[in-house]
PDB file of C-alpha atoms and ligand atoms in Angstrom:
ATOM      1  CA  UNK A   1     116.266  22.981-129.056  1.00 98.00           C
ATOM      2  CA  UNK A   2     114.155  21.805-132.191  1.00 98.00           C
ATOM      3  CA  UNK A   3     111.045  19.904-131.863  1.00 98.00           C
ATOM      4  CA  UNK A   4     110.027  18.089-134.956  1.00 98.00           C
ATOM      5  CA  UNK A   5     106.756  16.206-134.398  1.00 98.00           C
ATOM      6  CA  UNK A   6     106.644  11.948-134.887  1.00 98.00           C
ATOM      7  CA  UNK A   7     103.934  11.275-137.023  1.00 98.00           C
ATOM      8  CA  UNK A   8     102.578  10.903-140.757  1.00 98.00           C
ATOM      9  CA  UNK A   9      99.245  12.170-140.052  1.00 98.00           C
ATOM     10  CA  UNK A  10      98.232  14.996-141.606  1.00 98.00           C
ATOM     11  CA  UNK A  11      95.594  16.249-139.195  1.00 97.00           C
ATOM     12  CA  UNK A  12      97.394  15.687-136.138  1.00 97.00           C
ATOM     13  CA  UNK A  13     100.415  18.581-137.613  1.00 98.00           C
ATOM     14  CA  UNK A  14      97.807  20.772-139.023  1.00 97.00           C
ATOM     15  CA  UNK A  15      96.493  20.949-135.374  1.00 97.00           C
ATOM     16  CA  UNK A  16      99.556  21.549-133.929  1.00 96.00           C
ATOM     17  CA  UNK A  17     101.845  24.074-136.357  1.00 96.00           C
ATOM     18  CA  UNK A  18      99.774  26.779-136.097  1.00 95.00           C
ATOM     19  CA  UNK A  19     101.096  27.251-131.906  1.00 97.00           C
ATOM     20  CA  UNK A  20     104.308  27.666-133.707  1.00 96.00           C
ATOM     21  CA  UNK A  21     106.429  24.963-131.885  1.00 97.00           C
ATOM     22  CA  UNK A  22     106.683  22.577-134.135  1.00 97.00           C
ATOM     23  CA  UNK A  23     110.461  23.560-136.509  1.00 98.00           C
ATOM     24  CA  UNK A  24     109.726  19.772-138.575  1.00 98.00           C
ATOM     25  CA  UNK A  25     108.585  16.752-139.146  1.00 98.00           C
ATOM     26  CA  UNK A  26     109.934  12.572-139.311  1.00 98.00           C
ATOM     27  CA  UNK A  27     108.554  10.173-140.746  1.00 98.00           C
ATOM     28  CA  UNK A  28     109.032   6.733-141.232  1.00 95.00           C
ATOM     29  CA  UNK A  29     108.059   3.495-143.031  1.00 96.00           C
ATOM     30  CA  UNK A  30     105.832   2.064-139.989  1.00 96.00           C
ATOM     31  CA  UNK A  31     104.576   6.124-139.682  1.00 97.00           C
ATOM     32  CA  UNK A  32     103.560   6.112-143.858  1.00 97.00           C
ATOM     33  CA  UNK A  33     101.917   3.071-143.375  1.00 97.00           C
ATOM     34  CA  UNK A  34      99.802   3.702-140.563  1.00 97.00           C
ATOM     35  CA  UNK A  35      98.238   6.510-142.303  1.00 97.00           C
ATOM     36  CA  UNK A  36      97.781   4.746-145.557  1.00 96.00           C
ATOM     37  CA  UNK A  37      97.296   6.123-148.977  1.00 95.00           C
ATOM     38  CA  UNK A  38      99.926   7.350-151.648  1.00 96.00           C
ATOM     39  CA  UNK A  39     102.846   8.044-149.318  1.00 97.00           C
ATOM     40  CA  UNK A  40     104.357  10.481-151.462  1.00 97.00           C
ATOM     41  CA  UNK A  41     101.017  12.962-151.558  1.00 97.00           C
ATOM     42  CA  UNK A  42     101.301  12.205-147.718  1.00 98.00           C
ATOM     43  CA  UNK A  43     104.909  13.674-147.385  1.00 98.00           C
ATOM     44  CA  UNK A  44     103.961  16.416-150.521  1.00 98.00           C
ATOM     45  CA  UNK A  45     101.203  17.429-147.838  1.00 97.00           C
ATOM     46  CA  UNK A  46     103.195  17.487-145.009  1.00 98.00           C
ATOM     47  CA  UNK A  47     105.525  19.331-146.697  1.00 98.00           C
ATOM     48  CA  UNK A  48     102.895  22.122-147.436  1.00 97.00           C
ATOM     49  CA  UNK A  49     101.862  22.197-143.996  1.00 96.00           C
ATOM     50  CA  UNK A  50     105.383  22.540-141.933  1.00 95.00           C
ATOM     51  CA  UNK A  51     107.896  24.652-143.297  1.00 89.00           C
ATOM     52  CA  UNK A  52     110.999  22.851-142.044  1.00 97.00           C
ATOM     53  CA  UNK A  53     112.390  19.445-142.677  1.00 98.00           C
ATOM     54  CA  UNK A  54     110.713  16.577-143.090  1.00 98.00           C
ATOM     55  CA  UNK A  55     112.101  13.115-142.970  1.00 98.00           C
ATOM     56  CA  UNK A  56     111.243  10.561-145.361  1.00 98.00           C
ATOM     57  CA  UNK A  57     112.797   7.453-145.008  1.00 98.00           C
ATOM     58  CA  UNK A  58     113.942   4.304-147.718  1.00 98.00           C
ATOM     59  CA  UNK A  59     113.151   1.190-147.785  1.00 97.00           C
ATOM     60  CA  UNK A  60     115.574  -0.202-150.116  1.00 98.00           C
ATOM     61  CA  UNK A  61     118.571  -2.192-147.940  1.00 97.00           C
ATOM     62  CA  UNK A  62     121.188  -1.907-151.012  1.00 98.00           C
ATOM     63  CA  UNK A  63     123.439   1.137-151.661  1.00 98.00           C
ATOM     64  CA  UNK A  64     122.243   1.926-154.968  1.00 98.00           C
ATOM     65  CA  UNK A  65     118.308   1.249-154.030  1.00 98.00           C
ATOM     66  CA  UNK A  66     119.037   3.936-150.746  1.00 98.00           C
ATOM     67  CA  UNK A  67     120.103   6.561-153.543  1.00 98.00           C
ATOM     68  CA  UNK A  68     117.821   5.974-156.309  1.00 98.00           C
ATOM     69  CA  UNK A  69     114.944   5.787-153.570  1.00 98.00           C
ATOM     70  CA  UNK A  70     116.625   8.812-151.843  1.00 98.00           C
ATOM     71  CA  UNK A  71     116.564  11.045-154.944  1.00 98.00           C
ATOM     72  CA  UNK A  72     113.095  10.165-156.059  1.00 98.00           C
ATOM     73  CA  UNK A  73     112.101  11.165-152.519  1.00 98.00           C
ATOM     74  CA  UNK A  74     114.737  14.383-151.965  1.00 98.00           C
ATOM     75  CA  UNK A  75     112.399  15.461-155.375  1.00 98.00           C
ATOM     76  CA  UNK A  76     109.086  15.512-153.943  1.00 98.00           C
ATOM     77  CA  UNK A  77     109.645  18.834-152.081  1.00 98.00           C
ATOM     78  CA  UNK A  78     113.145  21.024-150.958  1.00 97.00           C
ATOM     79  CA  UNK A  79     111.986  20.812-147.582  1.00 98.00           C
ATOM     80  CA  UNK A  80     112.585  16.668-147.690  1.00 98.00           C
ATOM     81  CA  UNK A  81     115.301  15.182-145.867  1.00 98.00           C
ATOM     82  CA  UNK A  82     116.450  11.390-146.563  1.00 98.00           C
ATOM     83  CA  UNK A  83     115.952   9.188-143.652  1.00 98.00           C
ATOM     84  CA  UNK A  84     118.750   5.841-144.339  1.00 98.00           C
ATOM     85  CA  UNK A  85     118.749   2.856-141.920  1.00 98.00           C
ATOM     86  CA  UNK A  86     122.476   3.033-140.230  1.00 98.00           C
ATOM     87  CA  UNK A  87     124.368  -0.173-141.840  1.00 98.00           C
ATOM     88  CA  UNK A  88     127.652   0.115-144.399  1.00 98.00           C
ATOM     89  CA  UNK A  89     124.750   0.233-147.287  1.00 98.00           C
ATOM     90  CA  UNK A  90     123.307   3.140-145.439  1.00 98.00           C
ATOM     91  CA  UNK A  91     126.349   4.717-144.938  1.00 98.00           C
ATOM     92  CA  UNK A  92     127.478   4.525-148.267  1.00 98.00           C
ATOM     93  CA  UNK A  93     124.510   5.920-149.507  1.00 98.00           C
ATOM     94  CA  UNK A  94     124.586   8.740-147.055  1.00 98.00           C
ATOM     95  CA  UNK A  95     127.877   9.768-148.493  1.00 98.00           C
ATOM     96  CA  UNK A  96     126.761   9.861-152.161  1.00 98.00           C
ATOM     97  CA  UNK A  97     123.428  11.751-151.405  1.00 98.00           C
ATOM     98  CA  UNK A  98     125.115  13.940-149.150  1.00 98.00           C
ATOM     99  CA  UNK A  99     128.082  14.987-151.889  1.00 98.00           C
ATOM    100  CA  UNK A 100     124.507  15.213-154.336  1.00 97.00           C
ATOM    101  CA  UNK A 101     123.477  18.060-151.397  1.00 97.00           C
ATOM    102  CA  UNK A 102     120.506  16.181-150.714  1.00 98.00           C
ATOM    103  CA  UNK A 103     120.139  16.300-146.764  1.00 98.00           C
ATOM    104  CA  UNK A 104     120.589  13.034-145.392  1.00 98.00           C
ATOM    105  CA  UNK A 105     118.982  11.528-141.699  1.00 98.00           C
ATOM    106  CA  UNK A 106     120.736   8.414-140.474  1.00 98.00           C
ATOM    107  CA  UNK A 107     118.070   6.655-138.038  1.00 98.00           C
ATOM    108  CA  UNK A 108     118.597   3.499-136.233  1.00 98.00           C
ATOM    109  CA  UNK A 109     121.512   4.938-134.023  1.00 98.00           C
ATOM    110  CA  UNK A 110     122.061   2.952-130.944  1.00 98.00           C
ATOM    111  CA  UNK A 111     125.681   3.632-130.356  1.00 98.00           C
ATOM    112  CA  UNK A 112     128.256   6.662-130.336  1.00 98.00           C
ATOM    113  CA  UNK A 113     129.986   4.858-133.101  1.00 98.00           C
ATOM    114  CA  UNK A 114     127.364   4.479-135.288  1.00 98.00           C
ATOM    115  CA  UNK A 115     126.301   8.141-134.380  1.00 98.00           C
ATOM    116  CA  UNK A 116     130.519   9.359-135.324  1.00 98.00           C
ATOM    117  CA  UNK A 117     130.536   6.892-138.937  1.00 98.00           C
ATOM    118  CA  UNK A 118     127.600   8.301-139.915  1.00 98.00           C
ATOM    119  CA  UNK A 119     128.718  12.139-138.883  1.00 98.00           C
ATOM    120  CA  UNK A 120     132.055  11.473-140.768  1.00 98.00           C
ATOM    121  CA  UNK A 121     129.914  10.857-144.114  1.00 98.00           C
ATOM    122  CA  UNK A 122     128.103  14.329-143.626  1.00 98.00           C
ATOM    123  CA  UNK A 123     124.884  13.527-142.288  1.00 98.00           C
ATOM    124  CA  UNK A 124     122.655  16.458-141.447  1.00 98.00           C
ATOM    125  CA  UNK A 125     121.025  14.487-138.488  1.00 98.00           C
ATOM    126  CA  UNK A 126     121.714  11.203-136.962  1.00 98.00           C
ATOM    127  CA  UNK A 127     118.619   9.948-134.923  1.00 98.00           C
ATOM    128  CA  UNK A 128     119.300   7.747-131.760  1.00 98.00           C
ATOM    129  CA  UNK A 129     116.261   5.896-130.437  1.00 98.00           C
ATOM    130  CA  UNK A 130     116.046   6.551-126.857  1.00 98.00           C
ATOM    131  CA  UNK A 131     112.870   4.920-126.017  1.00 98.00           C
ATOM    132  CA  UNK A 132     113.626   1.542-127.357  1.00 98.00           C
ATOM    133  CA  UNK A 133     116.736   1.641-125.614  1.00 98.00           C
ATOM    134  CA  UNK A 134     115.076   2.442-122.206  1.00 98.00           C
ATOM    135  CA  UNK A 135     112.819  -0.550-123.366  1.00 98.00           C
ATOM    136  CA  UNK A 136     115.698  -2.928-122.850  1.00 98.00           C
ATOM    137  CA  UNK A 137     117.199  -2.023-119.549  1.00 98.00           C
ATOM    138  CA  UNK A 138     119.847   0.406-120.782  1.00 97.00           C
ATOM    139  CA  UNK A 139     120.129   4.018-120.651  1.00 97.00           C
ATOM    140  CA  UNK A 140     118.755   5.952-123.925  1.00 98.00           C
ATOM    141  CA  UNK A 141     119.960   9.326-122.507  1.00 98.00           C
ATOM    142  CA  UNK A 142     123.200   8.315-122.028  1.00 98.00           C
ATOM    143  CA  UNK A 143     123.367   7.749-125.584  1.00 98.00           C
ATOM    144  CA  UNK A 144     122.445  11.121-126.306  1.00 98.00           C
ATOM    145  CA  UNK A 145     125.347  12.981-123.657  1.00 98.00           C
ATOM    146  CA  UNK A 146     128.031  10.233-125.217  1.00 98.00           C
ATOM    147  CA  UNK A 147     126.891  11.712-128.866  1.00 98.00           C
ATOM    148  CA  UNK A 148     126.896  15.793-128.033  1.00 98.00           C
ATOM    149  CA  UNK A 149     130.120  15.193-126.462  1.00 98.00           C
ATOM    150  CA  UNK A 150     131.826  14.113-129.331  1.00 98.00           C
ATOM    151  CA  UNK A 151     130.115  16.066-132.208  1.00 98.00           C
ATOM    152  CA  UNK A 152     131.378  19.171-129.757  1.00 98.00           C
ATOM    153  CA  UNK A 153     134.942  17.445-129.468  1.00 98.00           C
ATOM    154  CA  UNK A 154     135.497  17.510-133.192  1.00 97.00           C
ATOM    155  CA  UNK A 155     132.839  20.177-134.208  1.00 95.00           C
ATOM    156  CA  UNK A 156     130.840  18.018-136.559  1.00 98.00           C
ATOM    157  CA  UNK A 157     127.596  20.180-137.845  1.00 97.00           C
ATOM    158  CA  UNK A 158     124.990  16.629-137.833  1.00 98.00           C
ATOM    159  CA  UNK A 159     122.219  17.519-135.519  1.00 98.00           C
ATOM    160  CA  UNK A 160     121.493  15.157-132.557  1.00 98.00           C
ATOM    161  CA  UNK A 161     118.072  14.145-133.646  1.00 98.00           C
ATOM    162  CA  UNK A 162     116.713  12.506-130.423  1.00 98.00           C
ATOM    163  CA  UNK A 163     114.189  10.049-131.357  1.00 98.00           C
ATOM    164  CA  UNK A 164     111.707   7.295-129.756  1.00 98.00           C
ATOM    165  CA  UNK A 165     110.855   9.961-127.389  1.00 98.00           C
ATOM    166  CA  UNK A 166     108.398   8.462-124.644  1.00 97.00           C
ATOM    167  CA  UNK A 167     107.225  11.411-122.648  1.00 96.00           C
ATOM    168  CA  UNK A 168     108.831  14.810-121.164  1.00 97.00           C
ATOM    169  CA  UNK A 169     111.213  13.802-119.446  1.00 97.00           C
ATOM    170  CA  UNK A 170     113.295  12.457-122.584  1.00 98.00           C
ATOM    171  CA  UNK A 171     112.760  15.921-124.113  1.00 98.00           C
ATOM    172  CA  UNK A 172     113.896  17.878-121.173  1.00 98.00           C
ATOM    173  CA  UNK A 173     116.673  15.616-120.343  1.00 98.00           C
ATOM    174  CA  UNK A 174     117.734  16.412-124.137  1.00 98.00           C
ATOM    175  CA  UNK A 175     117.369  20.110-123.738  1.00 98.00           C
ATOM    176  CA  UNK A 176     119.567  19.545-120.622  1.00 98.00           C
ATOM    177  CA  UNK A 177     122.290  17.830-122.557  1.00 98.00           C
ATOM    178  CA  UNK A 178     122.154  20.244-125.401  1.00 98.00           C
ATOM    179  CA  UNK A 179     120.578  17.857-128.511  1.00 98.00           C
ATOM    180  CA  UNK A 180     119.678  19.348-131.270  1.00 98.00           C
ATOM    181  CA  UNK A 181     116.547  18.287-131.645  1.00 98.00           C
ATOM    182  CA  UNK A 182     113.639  15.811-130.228  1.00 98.00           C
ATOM    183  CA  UNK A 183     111.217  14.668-132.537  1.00 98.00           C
ATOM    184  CA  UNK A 184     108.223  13.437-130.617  1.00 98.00           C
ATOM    185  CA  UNK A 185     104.618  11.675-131.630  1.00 97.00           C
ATOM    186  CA  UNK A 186     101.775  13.602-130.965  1.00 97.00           C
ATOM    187  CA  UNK A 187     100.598  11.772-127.702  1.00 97.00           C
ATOM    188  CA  UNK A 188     104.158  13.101-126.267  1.00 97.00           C
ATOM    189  CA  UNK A 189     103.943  17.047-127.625  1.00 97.00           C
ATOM    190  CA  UNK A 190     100.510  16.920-125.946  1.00 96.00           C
ATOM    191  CA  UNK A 191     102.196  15.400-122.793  1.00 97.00           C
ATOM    192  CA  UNK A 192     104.769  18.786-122.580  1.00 97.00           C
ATOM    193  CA  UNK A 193     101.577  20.924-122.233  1.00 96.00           C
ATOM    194  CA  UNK A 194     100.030  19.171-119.301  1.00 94.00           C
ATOM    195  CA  UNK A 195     101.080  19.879-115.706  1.00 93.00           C
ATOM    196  CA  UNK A 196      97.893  19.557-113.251  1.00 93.00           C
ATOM    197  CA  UNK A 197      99.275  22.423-111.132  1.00 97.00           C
ATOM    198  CA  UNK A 198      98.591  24.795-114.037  1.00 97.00           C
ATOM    199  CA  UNK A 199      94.850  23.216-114.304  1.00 94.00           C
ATOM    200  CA  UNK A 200      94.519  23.781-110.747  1.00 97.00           C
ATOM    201  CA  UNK A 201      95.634  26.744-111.160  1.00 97.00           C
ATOM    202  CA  UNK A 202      93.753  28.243-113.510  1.00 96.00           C
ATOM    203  CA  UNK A 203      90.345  27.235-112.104  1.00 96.00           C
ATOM    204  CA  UNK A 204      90.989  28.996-109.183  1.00 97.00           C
ATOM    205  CA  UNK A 205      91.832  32.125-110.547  1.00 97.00           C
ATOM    206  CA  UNK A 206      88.240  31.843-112.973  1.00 97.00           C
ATOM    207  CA  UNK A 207      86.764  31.085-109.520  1.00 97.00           C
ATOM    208  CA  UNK A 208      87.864  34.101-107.839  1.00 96.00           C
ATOM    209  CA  UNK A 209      87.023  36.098-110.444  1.00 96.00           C
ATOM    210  CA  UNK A 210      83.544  34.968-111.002  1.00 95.00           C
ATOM    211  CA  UNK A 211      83.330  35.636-107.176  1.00 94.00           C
ATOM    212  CA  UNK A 212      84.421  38.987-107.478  1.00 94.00           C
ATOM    213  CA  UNK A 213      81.529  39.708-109.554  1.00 93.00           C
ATOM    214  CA  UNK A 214      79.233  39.114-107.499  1.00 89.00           C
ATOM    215  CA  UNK A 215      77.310  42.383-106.449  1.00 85.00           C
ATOM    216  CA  UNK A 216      78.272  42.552-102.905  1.00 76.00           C
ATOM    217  CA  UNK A 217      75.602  41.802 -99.998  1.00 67.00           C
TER     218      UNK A 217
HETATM  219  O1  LIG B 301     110.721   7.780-136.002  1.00 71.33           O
HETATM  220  C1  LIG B 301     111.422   6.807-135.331  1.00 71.33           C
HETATM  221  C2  LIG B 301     111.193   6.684-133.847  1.00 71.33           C
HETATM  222  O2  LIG B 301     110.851   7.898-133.281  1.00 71.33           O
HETATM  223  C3  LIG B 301     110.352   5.512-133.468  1.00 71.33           C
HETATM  224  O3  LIG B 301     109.896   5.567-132.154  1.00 71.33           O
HETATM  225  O4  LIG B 301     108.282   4.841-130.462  1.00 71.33           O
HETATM  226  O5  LIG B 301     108.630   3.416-132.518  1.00 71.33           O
HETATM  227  O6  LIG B 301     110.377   3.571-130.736  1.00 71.33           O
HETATM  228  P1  LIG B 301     109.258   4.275-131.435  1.00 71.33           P
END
């Protein structure tokens, strides 16, 4: 499974790519704004830093805006991929971009039919929100197994993109199912290295060693 890591900031990806885990990046208009500044040198950045795709995401909420806003964007860098709210205008435009072969990434998924219209218009990614669905009492994971089941029934190639990731548990419950991909902020990545077994650990083994060296007597 791909991780792509949740954020626009800069410093928080430069920190993190060179481990090597980190296969992209999503952004969105909440993200670009957080960080501030020109949010296309933002994304150019990013794009510099990670070499995999990176979501950047319109704001327009008519076809035509989507794909005049989605071209300007796909032309910042190769490695950008088109983020479109889910909606008829975002599906429209993810069929015109997509026939362009600019990469498109439907987000706002919160149903297996939204997830299947926007796979039939050749979306590389479709991003379900699993968090926000947990938020109101219904199951985000589900979501996700309802989705992998029927891009496998019919063989579609859009990546399950799982999204609003909380903590590890959503990511390992998606590695379970067999998603493509969880893109999580940086609080969450950090969350995956932590278990305080391993600290515990650890210390003891420095411990015994620093015994060891004692001279003896
Ligand atoms: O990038 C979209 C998504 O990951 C947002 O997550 O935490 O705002 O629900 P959240």
């Amino acid at each position: 499974m791909k991780l792509f890591i949740d954020t626009a900031n800069v410093e928080d990806i430069e920190a993190l790519a060179p481990l090597g885990i980190i296969d992209g990046v999503t952004t969105n208009p909440s993200l670009l704004a957080k960080v501030g500044g020109d949010p296309r040198a933002v994304l150019k950045r990013i794009c510099d830093v990670v070499q995999g795709p990176v979501s950047a995401e319109v704001v327009a909420t008519d076809s035509d805006g989507m794909v005049r806003e989605g071209r300007e964007l796909a032309a910042i860098d190769p490695h950008i991929v088109v983020k479109v709210p889910f909606g008829k205008a975002g599906v429209q435009a993810c069929r015109t971009l997509t026939t362009e072969g600019t990469r498109v990434n439907v987000t706002l998924i919160f149903s297996a039919a939204q997830a299947l219209l926007a796979a039939k218009v050749g979306a590389s990614f479709v991003s379900p929100f699993v968090g926000r669905l947990d938020d109101i009492g219904t199951s985000g994971m589900d979501l996700i197994a309802q989705i992998v089941e029927i891009f496998e029934n019919f063989d579609f190639s859009t990546e399950v993109l799982v999204a609003s990731i909380r903590g590890p548990i959503h990511v390992i419950e998606s590695a379970r199912i067999g998603a493509d991909v969880c893109t999580c902020p940086p609080k969450a990545i950090e969350a995956l290295f932590t278990h305080p077994l391993t600290g515990i650990g650890l210390e003891k083994f420095l411990a015994d060693w620093d015994k060891a060296q004692q001279p003896v007597g």
